[in-house]
mmCIF file of C-alpha atoms and ligand atoms in Angstrom:
data_model
loop_
_atom_site.group_PDB
_atom_site.id
_atom_site.type_symbol
_atom_site.label_atom_id
_atom_site.label_comp_id
_atom_site.label_asym_id
_atom_site.label_seq_id
_atom_site.Cartn_x
_atom_site.Cartn_y
_atom_site.Cartn_z
ATOM 1 C CA MET A 1 30.299 143.410 155.322
ATOM 2 C CA THR A 2 33.496 145.132 156.540
ATOM 3 C CA ASP A 3 33.296 148.782 157.580
ATOM 4 C CA TYR A 4 34.608 151.421 155.228
ATOM 5 C CA GLU A 5 35.609 154.937 156.221
ATOM 6 C CA THR A 6 34.452 156.680 153.034
ATOM 7 C CA LEU A 7 31.952 154.246 151.499
ATOM 8 C CA LEU A 8 28.729 152.455 152.284
ATOM 9 C CA VAL A 9 28.781 148.938 150.930
ATOM 10 C CA ASP A 10 25.997 146.437 150.390
ATOM 11 C CA HIS A 11 26.239 142.960 148.880
ATOM 12 C CA SER A 12 22.892 141.386 148.146
ATOM 13 C CA ASP A 13 21.116 139.709 145.225
ATOM 14 C CA ASN A 14 24.576 139.143 143.644
ATOM 15 C CA VAL A 15 24.969 142.941 143.351
ATOM 16 C CA LEU A 16 27.744 144.889 145.084
ATOM 17 C CA THR A 17 26.515 148.429 145.774
ATOM 18 C CA ILE A 18 29.189 151.024 146.496
ATOM 19 C CA THR A 19 27.915 154.372 147.825
ATOM 20 C CA LEU A 20 30.471 157.187 148.028
ATOM 21 C CA ASN A 21 29.871 158.531 151.502
ATOM 22 C CA ARG A 22 31.299 162.007 152.157
ATOM 23 C CA PRO A 23 28.027 163.854 151.521
ATOM 24 C CA ASP A 24 29.084 167.133 153.198
ATOM 25 C CA LYS A 25 31.883 167.404 150.591
ATOM 26 C CA LEU A 26 29.704 166.188 147.712
ATOM 27 C CA ASN A 27 31.672 162.919 147.948
ATOM 28 C CA ALA A 28 34.961 164.527 146.896
ATOM 29 C CA LEU A 29 37.652 161.907 146.414
ATOM 30 C CA THR A 30 40.402 161.383 148.960
ATOM 31 C CA HIS A 31 43.321 158.967 148.847
ATOM 32 C CA LYS A 32 41.440 156.773 151.331
ATOM 33 C CA MET A 33 38.291 156.708 149.183
ATOM 34 C CA GLY A 34 40.305 155.764 146.087
ATOM 35 C CA ALA A 35 42.030 152.963 148.005
ATOM 36 C CA GLU A 36 38.722 151.657 149.353
ATOM 37 C CA ILE A 37 37.099 151.681 145.891
ATOM 38 C CA LYS A 38 40.098 149.840 144.398
ATOM 39 C CA GLY A 39 39.971 147.240 147.190
ATOM 40 C CA LEU A 40 36.283 146.614 146.520
ATOM 41 C CA LEU A 41 36.759 146.321 142.766
ATOM 42 C CA LYS A 42 39.473 143.729 143.399
ATOM 43 C CA LYS A 43 37.092 141.818 145.651
ATOM 44 C CA ALA A 44 34.349 142.077 143.008
ATOM 45 C CA GLY A 45 36.711 140.483 140.481
ATOM 46 C CA ARG A 46 37.496 137.507 142.756
ATOM 47 C CA ASP A 47 34.069 136.893 144.305
ATOM 48 C CA ASP A 48 31.787 134.757 142.098
ATOM 49 C CA SER A 49 28.757 135.816 144.137
ATOM 50 C CA ILE A 50 29.225 139.397 142.873
ATOM 51 C CA ARG A 51 27.814 139.479 139.340
ATOM 52 C CA ALA A 52 27.118 143.209 138.929
ATOM 53 C CA VAL A 53 28.298 146.417 140.595
ATOM 54 C CA LEU A 54 26.223 149.528 141.301
ATOM 55 C CA MET A 55 27.970 152.792 142.185
ATOM 56 C CA THR A 56 26.247 155.914 143.523
ATOM 57 C CA GLY A 57 26.742 158.830 145.918
ATOM 58 C CA ALA A 58 25.250 159.689 149.318
ATOM 59 C CA GLY A 59 23.488 163.035 149.737
ATOM 60 C CA ARG A 60 22.990 165.587 146.972
ATOM 61 C CA GLY A 61 26.202 164.955 144.985
ATOM 62 C CA PHE A 62 27.563 162.010 143.015
ATOM 63 C CA CYS A 63 31.234 163.050 143.237
ATOM 64 C CA ALA A 64 32.899 166.508 143.145
ATOM 65 C CA GLY A 65 36.263 165.120 142.005
ATOM 66 C CA GLN A 66 39.532 165.458 143.871
ATOM 67 C CA ASP A 67 39.127 166.778 147.414
ATOM 68 C CA LEU A 68 40.588 170.237 146.925
ATOM 69 C CA SER A 69 41.054 170.731 150.660
ATOM 70 C CA ASP A 70 43.713 167.973 150.683
ATOM 71 C CA MET A 71 46.653 170.311 150.273
ATOM 72 C CA SER A 72 49.229 167.512 150.005
ATOM 73 C CA VAL A 73 48.318 167.240 146.323
ATOM 74 C CA PHE A 74 49.183 170.880 145.720
ATOM 75 C CA GLU A 75 52.472 171.155 147.595
ATOM 76 C CA PRO A 76 55.338 172.391 145.431
ATOM 77 C CA GLY A 77 57.279 169.481 144.017
ATOM 78 C CA THR A 78 54.283 167.115 144.120
ATOM 79 C CA SER A 79 54.099 165.180 140.871
ATOM 80 C CA LEU A 80 50.524 164.998 139.637
ATOM 81 C CA ARG A 81 51.712 162.251 137.317
ATOM 82 C CA SER A 82 52.586 159.961 140.212
ATOM 83 C CA HIS A 83 49.434 161.109 142.087
ATOM 84 C CA LEU A 84 47.406 159.847 139.110
ATOM 85 C CA GLN A 85 49.523 156.749 138.512
ATOM 86 C CA GLN A 86 49.088 155.644 142.112
ATOM 87 C CA GLY A 87 45.570 156.924 142.682
ATOM 88 C CA TYR A 88 42.980 157.454 139.969
ATOM 89 C CA ASN A 89 44.536 155.570 137.053
ATOM 90 C CA PRO A 90 44.407 152.123 138.690
ATOM 91 C CA MET A 91 40.859 152.849 139.933
ATOM 92 C CA ILE A 92 39.561 153.750 136.450
ATOM 93 C CA SER A 93 41.510 150.868 134.849
ATOM 94 C CA ALA A 94 40.042 148.459 137.396
ATOM 95 C CA MET A 95 36.502 149.589 136.525
ATOM 96 C CA ARG A 96 37.120 148.989 132.826
ATOM 97 C CA ALA A 97 38.968 145.697 133.421
ATOM 98 C CA LEU A 98 36.337 144.212 135.767
ATOM 99 C CA GLU A 99 34.542 141.686 133.578
ATOM 100 C CA LYS A 100 31.220 142.287 135.289
ATOM 101 C CA PRO A 101 28.739 145.066 134.507
ATOM 102 C CA ILE A 102 29.129 148.340 136.422
ATOM 103 C CA ILE A 103 26.139 150.684 136.584
ATOM 104 C CA THR A 104 26.715 154.213 137.806
ATOM 105 C CA ALA A 105 23.636 155.871 139.311
ATOM 106 C CA ILE A 106 24.475 159.570 139.172
ATOM 107 C CA ASN A 107 22.373 161.211 141.851
ATOM 108 C CA GLY A 108 23.841 164.737 141.660
ATOM 109 C CA VAL A 109 26.858 166.676 140.459
ATOM 110 C CA ALA A 110 29.654 164.707 138.715
ATOM 111 C CA VAL A 111 32.809 166.793 138.271
ATOM 112 C CA GLY A 112 36.478 166.207 137.436
ATOM 113 C CA ALA A 113 37.652 162.796 138.596
ATOM 114 C CA GLY A 114 34.025 162.266 139.715
ATOM 115 C CA LEU A 115 32.992 162.621 136.075
ATOM 116 C CA GLY A 116 35.684 160.049 135.282
ATOM 117 C CA LEU A 117 34.126 157.657 137.808
ATOM 118 C CA ALA A 118 30.669 158.177 136.306
ATOM 119 C CA LEU A 119 31.939 157.587 132.757
ATOM 120 C CA ALA A 120 34.060 154.537 133.614
ATOM 121 C CA GLY A 121 30.889 152.575 134.374
ATOM 122 C CA ASP A 122 29.284 150.557 131.582
ATOM 123 C CA ILE A 123 25.758 151.924 131.883
ATOM 124 C CA ARG A 124 24.810 155.276 133.389
ATOM 125 C CA TYR A 125 21.489 156.305 134.881
ATOM 126 C CA ALA A 126 21.158 159.856 136.208
ATOM 127 C CA ALA A 127 18.626 161.735 138.322
ATOM 128 C CA GLU A 128 16.864 164.678 136.670
ATOM 129 C CA ASN A 129 18.755 167.010 139.020
ATOM 130 C CA ALA A 130 22.204 165.547 138.205
ATOM 131 C CA VAL A 131 24.671 167.829 136.424
ATOM 132 C CA PHE A 132 27.899 167.103 134.610
ATOM 133 C CA ARG A 133 30.852 169.477 134.554
ATOM 134 C CA ILE A 134 34.436 169.038 133.426
ATOM 135 C CA GLY A 135 35.855 170.723 136.540
ATOM 136 C CA PHE A 136 39.524 170.327 135.598
ATOM 137 C CA ILE A 137 39.750 173.490 133.498
ATOM 138 C CA GLY A 138 38.054 175.395 136.321
ATOM 139 C CA ILE A 139 41.209 174.864 138.412
ATOM 140 C CA GLY A 140 43.676 175.164 135.532
ATOM 141 C CA LEU A 141 44.047 171.470 134.780
ATOM 142 C CA MET A 142 43.306 169.277 131.803
ATOM 143 C CA PRO A 143 41.104 166.155 131.966
ATOM 144 C CA ASP A 144 42.436 163.085 133.751
ATOM 145 C CA SER A 145 40.836 159.931 135.186
ATOM 146 C CA GLY A 146 40.011 158.741 131.657
ATOM 147 C CA VAL A 147 37.772 161.731 130.892
ATOM 148 C CA SER A 148 39.710 162.725 127.754
ATOM 149 C CA PHE A 149 39.274 159.132 126.536
ATOM 150 C CA PHE A 150 35.596 158.577 127.354
ATOM 151 C CA LEU A 151 34.142 161.979 126.566
ATOM 152 C CA PRO A 152 34.819 162.278 122.788
ATOM 153 C CA ARG A 153 33.849 158.639 122.278
ATOM 154 C CA LEU A 154 30.513 159.147 124.027
ATOM 155 C CA ILE A 155 29.454 162.600 122.810
ATOM 156 C CA GLY A 156 31.763 163.369 119.869
ATOM 157 C CA PRO A 157 34.867 165.567 119.676
ATOM 158 C CA ALA A 158 33.113 168.932 119.244
ATOM 159 C CA ARG A 159 30.883 168.613 122.298
ATOM 160 C CA ALA A 160 33.778 167.136 124.267
ATOM 161 C CA ALA A 161 35.964 170.110 123.354
ATOM 162 C CA ALA A 162 33.261 172.609 124.357
ATOM 163 C CA MET A 163 32.656 170.880 127.692
ATOM 164 C CA THR A 164 36.386 170.583 128.337
ATOM 165 C CA PHE A 165 37.355 174.163 127.478
ATOM 166 C CA THR A 166 34.366 176.054 128.964
ATOM 167 C CA ASN A 167 33.556 174.153 132.183
ATOM 168 C CA ASP A 168 29.872 174.808 131.386
ATOM 169 C CA GLU A 169 27.359 172.647 133.204
ATOM 170 C CA VAL A 170 25.541 169.939 131.217
ATOM 171 C CA SER A 171 22.100 168.960 132.496
ATOM 172 C CA ALA A 172 20.951 165.361 132.804
ATOM 173 C CA THR A 173 18.477 165.886 129.947
ATOM 174 C CA GLN A 174 21.197 167.262 127.687
ATOM 175 C CA ALA A 175 23.526 164.451 128.753
ATOM 176 C CA GLU A 176 20.915 161.880 127.760
ATOM 177 C CA GLN A 177 20.349 163.528 124.363
ATOM 178 C CA TRP A 178 24.102 163.506 123.737
ATOM 179 C CA GLY A 179 24.536 159.854 124.754
ATOM 180 C CA LEU A 180 26.641 160.689 127.807
ATOM 181 C CA ILE A 181 24.176 158.709 129.922
ATOM 182 C CA ASN A 182 21.653 155.984 129.143
ATOM 183 C CA GLN A 183 18.620 157.236 131.039
ATOM 184 C CA VAL A 184 17.294 160.126 133.132
ATOM 185 C CA CYS A 185 15.039 159.259 136.080
ATOM 186 C CA PRO A 186 13.018 161.256 138.602
ATOM 187 C CA PRO A 187 15.287 161.491 141.689
ATOM 188 C CA ASP A 188 13.242 159.021 143.769
ATOM 189 C CA ASP A 189 13.220 156.478 140.948
ATOM 190 C CA LEU A 190 16.976 156.570 140.277
ATOM 191 C CA LEU A 191 18.207 153.948 142.721
ATOM 192 C CA PRO A 192 15.272 151.547 142.290
ATOM 193 C CA ALA A 193 15.664 151.713 138.488
ATOM 194 C CA ALA A 194 19.458 151.302 138.586
ATOM 195 C CA ARG A 195 19.164 148.476 141.106
ATOM 196 C CA GLU A 196 16.522 146.708 139.023
ATOM 197 C CA LEU A 197 18.913 146.758 136.071
ATOM 198 C CA ALA A 198 21.838 145.609 138.233
ATOM 199 C CA VAL A 199 19.846 142.676 139.632
ATOM 200 C CA ARG A 200 18.682 141.796 136.120
ATOM 201 C CA LEU A 201 22.257 141.825 134.783
ATOM 202 C CA ALA A 202 23.472 139.887 137.835
ATOM 203 C CA GLY A 203 21.068 137.135 136.771
ATOM 204 C CA GLY A 204 22.523 137.063 133.274
ATOM 205 C CA PRO A 205 25.283 134.896 131.768
ATOM 206 C CA THR A 206 28.091 136.575 133.708
ATOM 207 C CA LYS A 207 30.987 135.149 131.700
ATOM 208 C CA ALA A 208 29.430 136.155 128.368
ATOM 209 C CA ILE A 209 28.681 139.655 129.718
ATOM 210 C CA GLY A 210 32.295 139.903 130.909
ATOM 211 C CA LEU A 211 33.678 138.796 127.555
ATOM 212 C CA SER A 212 31.325 141.246 125.807
ATOM 213 C CA LYS A 213 32.761 144.017 127.986
ATOM 214 C CA ARG A 214 36.288 142.917 127.050
ATOM 215 C CA ALA A 215 35.383 143.070 123.340
ATOM 216 C CA LEU A 216 33.621 146.452 123.673
ATOM 217 C CA ASN A 217 36.676 147.839 125.481
ATOM 218 C CA ARG A 218 39.017 146.598 122.762
ATOM 219 C CA ALA A 219 36.728 147.774 119.942
ATOM 220 C CA GLN A 220 37.440 151.386 120.952
ATOM 221 C CA LEU A 221 41.030 150.928 119.836
ATOM 222 C CA ILE A 222 41.213 148.530 116.898
ATOM 223 C CA ASP A 223 40.208 148.206 113.221
ATOM 224 C CA ILE A 224 37.288 146.023 112.024
ATOM 225 C CA ASP A 225 39.377 143.010 110.947
ATOM 226 C CA THR A 226 41.211 142.896 114.251
ATOM 227 C CA ALA A 227 37.845 143.338 116.010
ATOM 228 C CA LEU A 228 36.320 140.404 114.074
ATOM 229 C CA GLU A 229 39.233 138.125 114.970
ATOM 230 C CA TYR A 230 39.153 139.269 118.604
ATOM 231 C CA GLU A 231 35.397 138.576 118.776
ATOM 232 C CA ALA A 232 36.016 135.075 117.425
ATOM 233 C CA GLN A 233 38.650 134.372 120.090
ATOM 234 C CA LEU A 234 36.397 135.560 122.906
ATOM 235 C CA GLN A 235 33.309 133.747 121.555
ATOM 236 C CA ASP A 236 35.338 130.571 121.749
ATOM 237 C CA ILE A 237 35.645 131.125 125.499
ATOM 238 C CA ALA A 238 31.950 132.025 125.901
ATOM 239 C CA GLY A 239 31.006 128.895 123.959
ATOM 240 C CA ARG A 240 32.628 126.738 126.625
ATOM 241 C CA THR A 241 30.555 128.077 129.569
ATOM 242 C CA GLY A 242 27.737 126.332 131.387
ATOM 243 C CA ASP A 243 25.562 129.400 130.851
ATOM 244 C CA PHE A 244 25.844 129.027 127.070
ATOM 245 C CA ARG A 245 24.695 125.414 127.284
ATOM 246 C CA GLU A 246 21.869 126.463 129.634
ATOM 247 C CA GLY A 247 20.842 129.312 127.305
ATOM 248 C CA VAL A 248 20.515 127.008 124.299
ATOM 249 C CA LEU A 249 18.822 124.254 126.309
ATOM 250 C CA ALA A 250 16.298 126.715 127.765
ATOM 251 C CA PHE A 251 15.505 127.987 124.270
ATOM 252 C CA ILE A 252 14.925 124.469 122.977
ATOM 253 C CA GLU A 253 12.851 123.554 126.033
ATOM 254 C CA LYS A 254 10.864 126.823 125.728
ATOM 255 C CA ARG A 255 11.595 127.996 129.298
ATOM 256 C CA ALA A 256 13.463 130.895 130.955
ATOM 257 C CA PRO A 257 17.195 130.213 131.368
ATOM 258 C CA GLN A 258 18.640 129.859 134.885
ATOM 259 C CA TYR A 259 22.115 131.353 134.592
ATOM 260 C CA THR A 260 24.629 130.621 137.326
ATOM 261 C CA GLY A 261 27.633 132.558 136.097
ATOM 262 C CA SER A 262 29.537 129.341 135.424
HETATM 263 C C1 LHQ B 1 34.445 170.237 148.088
HETATM 264 C C2 LHQ B 1 34.683 169.904 146.742
HETATM 265 C C3 LHQ B 1 35.955 169.412 146.392
HETATM 266 C C4 LHQ B 1 36.574 169.617 148.636
HETATM 267 C C5 LHQ B 1 32.678 170.629 146.886
HETATM 268 N N1 LHQ B 1 36.863 169.282 147.367
HETATM 269 N N2 LHQ B 1 35.386 170.092 149.013
HETATM 270 C C6 LHQ B 1 42.621 167.273 140.647
HETATM 271 C C7 LHQ B 1 43.783 167.774 141.333
HETATM 272 C C8 LHQ B 1 44.995 167.133 141.358
HETATM 273 C C9 LHQ B 1 45.324 166.050 140.771
HETATM 274 C C10 LHQ B 1 44.616 165.206 139.912
HETATM 275 O O1 LHQ B 1 43.336 165.343 139.509
HETATM 276 C C11 LHQ B 1 42.424 166.208 139.913
HETATM 277 C C12 LHQ B 1 41.174 165.817 139.375
HETATM 278 C C13 LHQ B 1 39.933 166.613 139.672
HETATM 279 O O2 LHQ B 1 38.997 166.054 140.171
HETATM 280 S S1 LHQ B 1 39.901 168.252 139.231
HETATM 281 C C14 LHQ B 1 38.324 168.805 139.695
HETATM 282 C C15 LHQ B 1 38.208 169.045 141.170
HETATM 283 N N3 LHQ B 1 36.866 169.423 141.544
HETATM 284 C C16 LHQ B 1 36.399 170.660 141.370
HETATM 285 O O3 LHQ B 1 37.063 171.558 140.900
HETATM 286 C C17 LHQ B 1 34.995 170.920 141.853
HETATM 287 C C18 LHQ B 1 34.971 171.881 143.015
HETATM 288 N N4 LHQ B 1 33.604 172.079 143.471
HETATM 289 C C19 LHQ B 1 32.747 172.899 142.843
HETATM 290 O O4 LHQ B 1 33.045 173.534 141.858
HETATM 291 C C20 LHQ B 1 31.378 173.018 143.438
HETATM 292 O O5 LHQ B 1 31.426 172.579 144.771
HETATM 293 C C21 LHQ B 1 30.337 172.143 142.675
HETATM 294 C C22 LHQ B 1 30.078 172.769 141.286
HETATM 295 C C23 LHQ B 1 30.793 170.714 142.531
HETATM 296 C C24 LHQ B 1 29.011 172.161 143.470
HETATM 297 O O6 LHQ B 1 28.635 173.471 143.793
HETATM 298 P P1 LHQ B 1 27.484 173.728 144.875
HETATM 299 O O7 LHQ B 1 26.325 172.852 144.565
HETATM 300 O O8 LHQ B 1 27.257 175.188 144.922
HETATM 301 O O9 LHQ B 1 28.057 173.194 146.271
HETATM 302 P P2 LHQ B 1 29.198 173.856 147.175
HETATM 303 O O10 LHQ B 1 30.271 174.448 146.322
HETATM 304 O O11 LHQ B 1 28.548 174.715 148.205
HETATM 305 O O12 LHQ B 1 29.824 172.547 147.878
HETATM 306 C C25 LHQ B 1 29.221 171.955 149.058
HETATM 307 C C26 LHQ B 1 30.351 171.607 150.018
HETATM 308 O O13 LHQ B 1 31.207 170.633 149.375
HETATM 309 C C27 LHQ B 1 31.238 172.817 150.314
HETATM 310 O O14 LHQ B 1 31.717 172.662 151.626
HETATM 311 P P3 LHQ B 1 31.190 173.642 152.806
HETATM 312 O O15 LHQ B 1 31.960 173.192 154.019
HETATM 313 O O16 LHQ B 1 31.477 175.035 152.373
HETATM 314 O O17 LHQ B 1 29.715 173.359 152.902
HETATM 315 C C28 LHQ B 1 32.381 172.637 149.357
HETATM 316 O O18 LHQ B 1 33.568 173.254 149.775
HETATM 317 C C29 LHQ B 1 32.535 171.132 149.343
HETATM 318 N N5 LHQ B 1 33.188 170.683 148.122
HETATM 319 N N6 LHQ B 1 33.571 170.168 146.033
HETATM 320 N N7 LHQ B 1 36.243 169.034 145.140
#
């Protein structure tokens, strides 16, 4: 696959693996890294042979958020609003809009916009040594990159407020108890476990998984009646896929389904 300046990329077994690759900076985000991630997410949306995405970090960090040594962001007159509108917002939106499962394998510290990246995935596995920290308040900012949206929904408003205001570190074990992540793994087991799940999901009924993601996204924002109607509309689409027919046929024929993503 094409070379990337800030990422390692692998495409095999219908899984696109994106590894943030600035380990000496704990994979802090630069403009280039954001652009490369967005480009890959676009490709993942168009390429039928990509049926799940796995995102992780090289070295001992997952992602330390905005690269604070990039002074262009802090020059007087720089609008952080346009920095976010052009940089992180489309990246986080693209992760939520991609109708394929995204697993984040959090191998170390996840801070600031790096926490946003971790939370924008659908399913999160973390190494025992991973830690979560808001970061923003530590440099006099408030949460961006979707963190103010994801955090209270995942762990509740009180815990979200404490994390956001104090900048205290949250361990992987605590994060699992709170529902911030799905599973804690010994460090050496993290990638194999996350990859096993990604490969398993990549072999699933991709369209139905994508529509499920669309419904789960929408359910965060709407009332039950609207949610029921929205589910009915999306199920109509799922009901017209080849994978649905295959799923029912396999059940009747008492065999494992062979999903193709069609
Ligand atoms: C870094 C970084 C980093 C550059 C570690 N940048 N080099 C922000 C601004 C503007 C607009 C919009 O949005 C945002 C969003 C955000 O992301 S705000 C949050 C920004 N991130 C942070 O505030 C985190 C800063 N980093 C830290 O607090 C610590 O490095 C953590 C707690 C992540 C890890 O601590 P340690 O494990 O003790 O590692 P370390 O501090 O020694 O870092 C290792 C190296 O990585 C070190 O470089 P060096 O050359 O000295 O070995 C750090 O300078 C570098 N690094 N984070 N964000």
